[in-house]
mmCIF file of C-alpha atoms in Angstrom:
data_model
loop_
_atom_site.group_PDB
_atom_site.id
_atom_site.type_symbol
_atom_site.label_atom_id
_atom_site.label_comp_id
_atom_site.label_asym_id
_atom_site.label_seq_id
_atom_site.Cartn_x
_atom_site.Cartn_y
_atom_site.Cartn_z
ATOM 1 C CA MET A 805 69.498 100.052 92.819
ATOM 2 C CA SER A 806 68.498 100.637 89.191
ATOM 3 C CA ALA A 807 70.309 99.167 86.196
ATOM 4 C CA ASN A 808 71.901 102.579 85.525
ATOM 5 C CA SER A 809 73.029 103.161 89.122
ATOM 6 C CA CYS A 810 76.738 103.288 89.763
ATOM 7 C CA PRO A 811 77.970 100.138 91.528
ATOM 8 C CA CYS A 812 79.855 102.296 94.074
ATOM 9 C CA GLY A 813 76.595 103.097 95.860
ATOM 10 C CA SER A 814 76.687 106.859 95.284
ATOM 11 C CA GLU A 815 73.062 106.846 94.043
ATOM 12 C CA LYS A 816 74.223 108.592 90.839
ATOM 13 C CA SER A 817 74.161 106.987 87.426
ATOM 14 C CA PHE A 818 77.321 105.214 86.277
ATOM 15 C CA GLY A 819 77.718 107.860 83.529
ATOM 16 C CA GLN A 820 77.603 110.695 86.080
ATOM 17 C CA CYS A 821 79.758 108.973 88.690
ATOM 18 C CA CYS A 822 82.523 106.430 88.067
ATOM 19 C CA GLY A 823 82.059 105.998 84.321
ATOM 20 C CA PRO A 824 84.163 109.024 83.290
ATOM 21 C CA LEU A 825 86.944 107.989 85.691
ATOM 22 C CA LEU A 826 87.078 104.420 84.355
ATOM 23 C CA ALA A 827 87.100 105.763 80.806
ATOM 24 C CA GLY A 828 89.989 108.113 81.656
ATOM 25 C CA ARG A 829 87.981 111.232 80.724
ATOM 26 C CA ARG A 830 88.629 112.866 84.086
ATOM 27 C CA GLU A 831 90.590 112.376 87.310
ATOM 28 C CA ALA A 832 89.093 111.732 90.760
ATOM 29 C CA LYS A 833 88.634 114.927 92.770
ATOM 30 C CA THR A 834 88.986 113.198 96.159
ATOM 31 C CA ALA A 835 90.491 110.046 97.621
ATOM 32 C CA GLU A 836 87.003 108.722 98.333
ATOM 33 C CA GLU A 837 85.962 109.259 94.721
ATOM 34 C CA LEU A 838 89.021 107.303 93.581
ATOM 35 C CA MET A 839 88.204 104.522 96.088
ATOM 36 C CA ARG A 840 84.658 104.305 94.754
ATOM 37 C CA SER A 841 85.932 104.154 91.151
ATOM 38 C CA ARG A 842 88.378 101.376 92.065
ATOM 39 C CA TYR A 843 85.531 99.343 93.607
ATOM 40 C CA THR A 844 83.474 99.930 90.463
ATOM 41 C CA ALA A 845 86.454 98.770 88.392
ATOM 42 C CA PHE A 846 86.395 95.473 90.314
ATOM 43 C CA VAL A 847 82.662 95.139 89.646
ATOM 44 C CA LYS A 848 83.221 95.767 85.944
ATOM 45 C CA ALA A 849 86.541 93.851 85.830
ATOM 46 C CA ASP A 850 88.271 96.973 84.473
ATOM 47 C CA ILE A 851 91.775 95.864 85.394
ATOM 48 C CA GLU A 852 93.377 98.751 83.478
ATOM 49 C CA HIS A 853 91.722 101.318 85.770
ATOM 50 C CA ILE A 854 92.834 99.385 88.854
ATOM 51 C CA LYS A 855 96.377 99.258 87.493
ATOM 52 C CA ARG A 856 96.600 102.902 86.345
ATOM 53 C CA THR A 857 95.296 104.296 89.668
ATOM 54 C CA ARG A 858 98.046 102.656 91.728
ATOM 55 C CA HIS A 859 100.848 104.874 92.974
ATOM 56 C CA PRO A 860 104.319 103.844 91.696
ATOM 57 C CA ARG A 861 105.394 103.663 95.358
ATOM 58 C CA SER A 862 102.795 101.017 96.139
ATOM 59 C CA SER A 863 104.337 98.422 98.436
ATOM 60 C CA ASN A 864 103.226 95.238 96.716
ATOM 61 C CA GLU A 865 103.585 93.940 93.219
ATOM 62 C CA PHE A 866 100.559 94.134 90.961
ATOM 63 C CA ASP A 867 99.536 90.586 90.063
ATOM 64 C CA GLU A 868 97.229 91.231 87.123
ATOM 65 C CA GLU A 869 96.137 87.590 86.799
ATOM 66 C CA SER A 870 95.006 87.258 90.411
ATOM 67 C CA VAL A 871 93.310 90.687 90.380
ATOM 68 C CA ARG A 872 91.459 89.709 87.195
ATOM 69 C CA ALA A 873 90.479 86.309 88.686
ATOM 70 C CA TRP A 874 89.148 87.991 91.852
ATOM 71 C CA ALA A 875 87.247 90.668 89.910
ATOM 72 C CA GLU A 876 85.725 88.296 87.358
ATOM 73 C CA GLY A 877 85.135 85.394 89.755
ATOM 74 C CA SER A 878 83.242 87.376 92.373
ATOM 75 C CA ALA A 879 79.682 88.697 92.449
ATOM 76 C CA TRP A 880 80.146 92.177 93.893
ATOM 77 C CA LYS A 881 77.340 93.120 96.304
ATOM 78 C CA GLY A 882 78.186 96.575 97.621
ATOM 79 C CA LEU A 883 80.583 99.103 99.003
ATOM 80 C CA GLU A 884 80.328 100.750 102.423
ATOM 81 C CA ILE A 885 82.588 103.685 103.207
ATOM 82 C CA LYS A 886 83.219 103.536 106.957
ATOM 83 C CA LYS A 887 85.546 106.509 107.477
ATOM 84 C CA VAL A 888 87.387 109.122 105.423
ATOM 85 C CA GLU A 889 90.292 111.191 106.734
ATOM 86 C CA GLY A 890 91.792 113.899 104.544
ATOM 87 C CA GLY A 891 91.716 113.139 100.871
ATOM 88 C CA GLY A 892 89.783 116.275 99.966
ATOM 89 C CA ALA A 893 90.207 118.638 97.059
ATOM 90 C CA ASP A 894 92.833 120.656 98.982
ATOM 91 C CA ASP A 895 94.695 117.697 100.532
ATOM 92 C CA ASP A 896 97.709 115.763 99.270
ATOM 93 C CA ASN A 897 96.981 112.545 101.198
ATOM 94 C CA GLY A 898 94.065 110.768 102.718
ATOM 95 C CA THR A 899 92.731 107.474 103.967
ATOM 96 C CA VAL A 900 89.478 105.665 103.309
ATOM 97 C CA ASP A 901 88.233 102.805 105.478
ATOM 98 C CA PHE A 902 85.772 100.654 103.570
ATOM 99 C CA VAL A 903 84.027 97.306 103.390
ATOM 100 C CA ALA A 904 83.465 95.662 100.005
ATOM 101 C CA THR A 905 80.962 92.815 100.087
ATOM 102 C CA TYR A 906 81.090 90.132 97.448
ATOM 103 C CA GLU A 907 80.077 86.549 96.862
ATOM 104 C CA ASP A 908 82.646 83.890 96.055
ATOM 105 C CA ASP A 909 81.617 80.277 95.382
ATOM 106 C CA GLY A 910 78.153 81.052 96.742
ATOM 107 C CA GLU A 911 79.471 82.350 100.051
ATOM 108 C CA GLU A 912 79.262 86.012 101.121
ATOM 109 C CA GLN A 913 82.629 87.580 101.905
ATOM 110 C CA LYS A 914 83.596 90.968 103.310
ATOM 111 C CA HIS A 915 86.853 92.687 102.441
ATOM 112 C CA GLU A 916 87.532 95.416 104.989
ATOM 113 C CA GLU A 917 90.493 97.691 104.354
ATOM 114 C CA HIS A 918 92.202 100.887 105.518
ATOM 115 C CA ALA A 919 93.353 102.361 102.188
ATOM 116 C CA VAL A 920 96.013 105.074 101.810
ATOM 117 C CA PHE A 921 95.917 107.574 98.942
ATOM 118 C CA ILE A 922 98.337 110.289 97.764
ATOM 119 C CA ARG A 923 97.745 113.138 95.361
ATOM 120 C CA LEU A 924 100.748 114.004 93.278
ATOM 121 C CA ASP A 925 100.626 116.644 90.535
ATOM 122 C CA GLY A 926 96.866 116.904 90.983
ATOM 123 C CA ARG A 927 96.197 113.180 90.515
ATOM 124 C CA TRP A 928 94.990 110.858 93.298
ATOM 125 C CA SER A 929 96.454 107.381 93.424
ATOM 126 C CA PHE A 930 96.134 104.344 95.661
ATOM 127 C CA VAL A 931 99.297 103.672 97.667
ATOM 128 C CA ASP A 932 98.518 100.753 99.897
ATOM 129 C CA GLY A 933 95.854 99.150 102.022
ATOM 130 C CA ASP A 934 95.861 97.297 105.317
ATOM 131 C CA TYR A 935 93.369 94.476 105.605
ATOM 132 C CA VAL A 936 91.239 94.998 108.695
ATOM 133 C CA LYS A 937 90.749 91.706 110.475
ATOM 134 C CA PRO A 938 87.246 91.014 111.786
ATOM 135 C CA GLU A 939 86.883 91.493 115.500
ATOM 136 C CA THR A 940 87.455 88.346 117.531
ATOM 137 C CA PHE A 941 84.294 86.910 119.055
ATOM 138 C CA HIS A 942 84.444 86.963 122.845
ATOM 139 C CA ARG A 943 82.087 84.652 124.702
ATOM 140 C CA ASP A 944 80.367 86.290 127.696
ATOM 141 C CA ALA A 945 79.499 83.018 129.411
ATOM 142 C CA PRO A 946 81.789 80.026 129.848
ATOM 143 C CA LYS A 947 81.610 77.435 127.085
ATOM 144 C CA VAL A 948 79.383 74.480 127.883
ATOM 145 C CA GLY A 949 80.994 71.128 127.126
ATOM 146 C CA ARG A 950 79.034 68.220 125.681
ATOM 147 C CA ASN A 951 79.236 66.239 128.933
ATOM 148 C CA ASP A 952 78.589 69.197 131.246
ATOM 149 C CA PRO A 953 75.181 69.572 132.905
ATOM 150 C CA CYS A 954 72.821 71.474 130.633
ATOM 151 C CA PRO A 955 72.568 75.153 131.628
ATOM 152 C CA CYS A 956 68.748 74.993 131.225
ATOM 153 C CA GLY A 957 68.575 73.171 134.557
ATOM 154 C CA SER A 958 67.060 69.898 133.288
ATOM 155 C CA GLY A 959 69.682 67.796 135.059
ATOM 156 C CA LYS A 960 70.603 66.088 131.780
ATOM 157 C CA LYS A 961 73.986 66.302 130.049
ATOM 158 C CA HIS A 962 74.158 69.172 127.568
ATOM 159 C CA LYS A 963 74.628 66.753 124.632
ATOM 160 C CA LYS A 964 71.364 64.938 125.534
ATOM 161 C CA CYS A 965 69.375 68.161 126.068
ATOM 162 C CA CYS A 966 69.812 71.615 124.514
ATOM 163 C CA GLY A 967 73.053 70.635 122.823
ATOM 164 C CA ALA A 968 71.425 67.841 120.840
#
């Protein structure tokens, strides 16, 4: 990604992509475009854009201090749009499933969300998002205890062999 590339991953320049939306020079044409601009606002810590693109009916209070701390305290690594339903130029509602990757205290994090958008009077806004929990890891084989025989067949306890 070049220095002029938009952080949203569209492969357009910031000035041709999210820049005009963050500056308030135009409105998002689709729910996905608004989602991308909101991610870019986190990257650029543009809290005003995040605040102004929320729908008044949004279910949770807007905590500007914590949003600012998250935006400024994270190193944003990328946005992946997983699924878009509705949210087009002729729609009044839509959803965008996405994964935002960021680094916090040197550790990579993934924020996966199912975001709901509504268009009212020609303007898209973010209503709410449901955090998507990572899938639970399911072990195919039974767990080997430290004092169980090692599954490699050595005859030793697991803790003294492959589990060491």
